[in-house]
Amino acid sequence: MSKPKKGKRFVYGLETVLRVRGIFETLEKEKLKQRERELEEERLKEQQVKKEQEEHLNYVRELLTDELPQLNTIQMHEQHVKTMEERVKKQQEEVKKSEKKRDDQRQEVVKRSKEKKIIEKDREKTRDLWKKMMDKLDSQFLDEIASIKFASDMKKKSEEEEAKQK
């Protein structure tokens, strides 16, 4: 915890650290937003690939309902369906990777926020100590003024008493 310094205004010694931590926190939040955008893009790609797969499956089903399906065509489409399944799995893995990156980034934002809050709490505690110190100095100053006034009043009274005795 930093120590307060005497002065008319409160000056926090770690103000630059606080600003730097605020900047780091902002940067990490921007990175988090980027990771969330990337995740959303990956999810959209996944939906699109699934949609393509479903459309192709529907087309293959229609081919199979025909009276005379050609074996060559069916085998070709079966291979394409397998390829589409692989693409869907790959895209699902990409989504999971993107979610992990986002979660890691979220943890980094939380860490930076905690670091900043620690410095902010220290700043508030230091401000409170500064206020107490300044109040104490003010009361000491007022006490000194009162004691000087009391001493001068006593001196005047003793001089008056000496003048009356003479």
PDB file of N, CA and C in Angstrom, residues 25 28-29 32 102-118:
ATOM      1  N   GLU A  25      -6.375  -3.502 -19.557  1.00  0.00           N
ATOM      2  CA  GLU A  25      -7.712  -4.074 -19.430  1.00  0.00           C
ATOM      3  C   GLU A  25      -8.536  -3.774 -20.679  1.00  0.00           C
ATOM      4  N   GLU A  28      -7.389  -5.963 -23.554  1.00  0.00           N
ATOM      5  CA  GLU A  28      -7.852  -7.337 -23.399  1.00  0.00           C
ATOM      6  C   GLU A  28      -9.347  -7.450 -23.711  1.00  0.00           C
ATOM      7  N   LYS A  29     -10.116  -6.436 -23.355  1.00  0.00           N
ATOM      8  CA  LYS A  29     -11.548  -6.446 -23.685  1.00  0.00           C
ATOM      9  C   LYS A  29     -11.751  -6.400 -25.195  1.00  0.00           C
ATOM     10  N   LEU A  32     -11.092  -9.746 -26.517  1.00  0.00           N
ATOM     11  CA  LEU A  32     -12.222 -10.618 -26.217  1.00  0.00           C
ATOM     12  C   LEU A  32     -13.341 -10.405 -27.242  1.00  0.00           C
ATOM     13  N   ARG A 102     -11.840 -17.968 -26.838  1.00  0.00           N
ATOM     14  CA  ARG A 102     -12.680 -16.941 -26.219  1.00  0.00           C
ATOM     15  C   ARG A 102     -12.668 -17.069 -24.698  1.00  0.00           C
ATOM     16  N   ASP A 103     -12.785 -18.296 -24.211  1.00  0.00           N
ATOM     17  CA  ASP A 103     -12.782 -18.519 -22.759  1.00  0.00           C
ATOM     18  C   ASP A 103     -11.440 -18.131 -22.149  1.00  0.00           C
ATOM     19  N   ASP A 104     -10.349 -18.470 -22.837  1.00  0.00           N
ATOM     20  CA  ASP A 104      -9.026 -18.079 -22.350  1.00  0.00           C
ATOM     21  C   ASP A 104      -8.898 -16.559 -22.301  1.00  0.00           C
ATOM     22  N   GLN A 105      -9.408 -15.905 -23.335  1.00  0.00           N
ATOM     23  CA  GLN A 105      -9.349 -14.449 -23.376  1.00  0.00           C
ATOM     24  C   GLN A 105     -10.206 -13.845 -22.275  1.00  0.00           C
ATOM     25  N   ARG A 106     -11.348 -14.453 -22.010  1.00  0.00           N
ATOM     26  CA  ARG A 106     -12.218 -13.973 -20.928  1.00  0.00           C
ATOM     27  C   ARG A 106     -11.483 -14.063 -19.591  1.00  0.00           C
ATOM     28  N   GLN A 107     -10.745 -15.158 -19.376  1.00  0.00           N
ATOM     29  CA  GLN A 107      -9.963 -15.304 -18.150  1.00  0.00           C
ATOM     30  C   GLN A 107      -8.902 -14.208 -18.051  1.00  0.00           C
ATOM     31  N   GLU A 108      -8.306 -13.867 -19.176  1.00  0.00           N
ATOM     32  CA  GLU A 108      -7.287 -12.800 -19.183  1.00  0.00           C
ATOM     33  C   GLU A 108      -7.926 -11.454 -18.834  1.00  0.00           C
ATOM     34  N   VAL A 109      -9.127 -11.203 -19.347  1.00  0.00           N
ATOM     35  CA  VAL A 109      -9.831  -9.949 -19.026  1.00  0.00           C
ATOM     36  C   VAL A 109     -10.139  -9.893 -17.536  1.00  0.00           C
ATOM     37  N   VAL A 110     -10.581 -11.015 -16.972  1.00  0.00           N
ATOM     38  CA  VAL A 110     -10.887 -11.063 -15.540  1.00  0.00           C
ATOM     39  C   VAL A 110      -9.624 -10.786 -14.731  1.00  0.00           C
ATOM     40  N   LYS A 111      -8.516 -11.384 -15.159  1.00  0.00           N
ATOM     41  CA  LYS A 111      -7.246 -11.182 -14.458  1.00  0.00           C
ATOM     42  C   LYS A 111      -6.850  -9.708 -14.493  1.00  0.00           C
ATOM     43  N   ARG A 112      -6.939  -9.089 -15.669  1.00  0.00           N
ATOM     44  CA  ARG A 112      -6.579  -7.668 -15.797  1.00  0.00           C
ATOM     45  C   ARG A 112      -7.509  -6.789 -14.985  1.00  0.00           C
ATOM     46  N   SER A 113      -8.784  -7.127 -14.955  1.00  0.00           N
ATOM     47  CA  SER A 113      -9.747  -6.346 -14.174  1.00  0.00           C
ATOM     48  C   SER A 113      -9.420  -6.424 -12.686  1.00  0.00           C
ATOM     49  N   LYS A 114      -9.055  -7.609 -12.225  1.00  0.00           N
ATOM     50  CA  LYS A 114      -8.698  -7.768 -10.816  1.00  0.00           C
ATOM     51  C   LYS A 114      -7.465  -6.941 -10.478  1.00  0.00           C
ATOM     52  N   GLU A 115      -6.480  -6.963 -11.374  1.00  0.00           N
ATOM     53  CA  GLU A 115      -5.264  -6.175 -11.135  1.00  0.00           C
ATOM     54  C   GLU A 115      -5.595  -4.691 -11.023  1.00  0.00           C
ATOM     55  N   LYS A 116      -6.464  -4.224 -11.892  1.00  0.00           N
ATOM     56  CA  LYS A 116      -6.847  -2.813 -11.870  1.00  0.00           C
ATOM     57  C   LYS A 116      -7.621  -2.482 -10.595  1.00  0.00           C
ATOM     58  N   LYS A 117      -8.526  -3.370 -10.194  1.00  0.00           N
ATOM     59  CA  LYS A 117      -9.313  -3.119  -8.983  1.00  0.00           C
ATOM     60  C   LYS A 117      -8.435  -3.080  -7.742  1.00  0.00           C
ATOM     61  N   ILE A 118      -7.389  -3.889  -7.725  1.00  0.00           N
ATOM     62  CA  ILE A 118      -6.467  -3.877  -6.579  1.00  0.00           C
ATOM     63  C   ILE A 118      -5.850  -2.493  -6.442  1.00  0.00           C
TER      64      ILE A 118
END
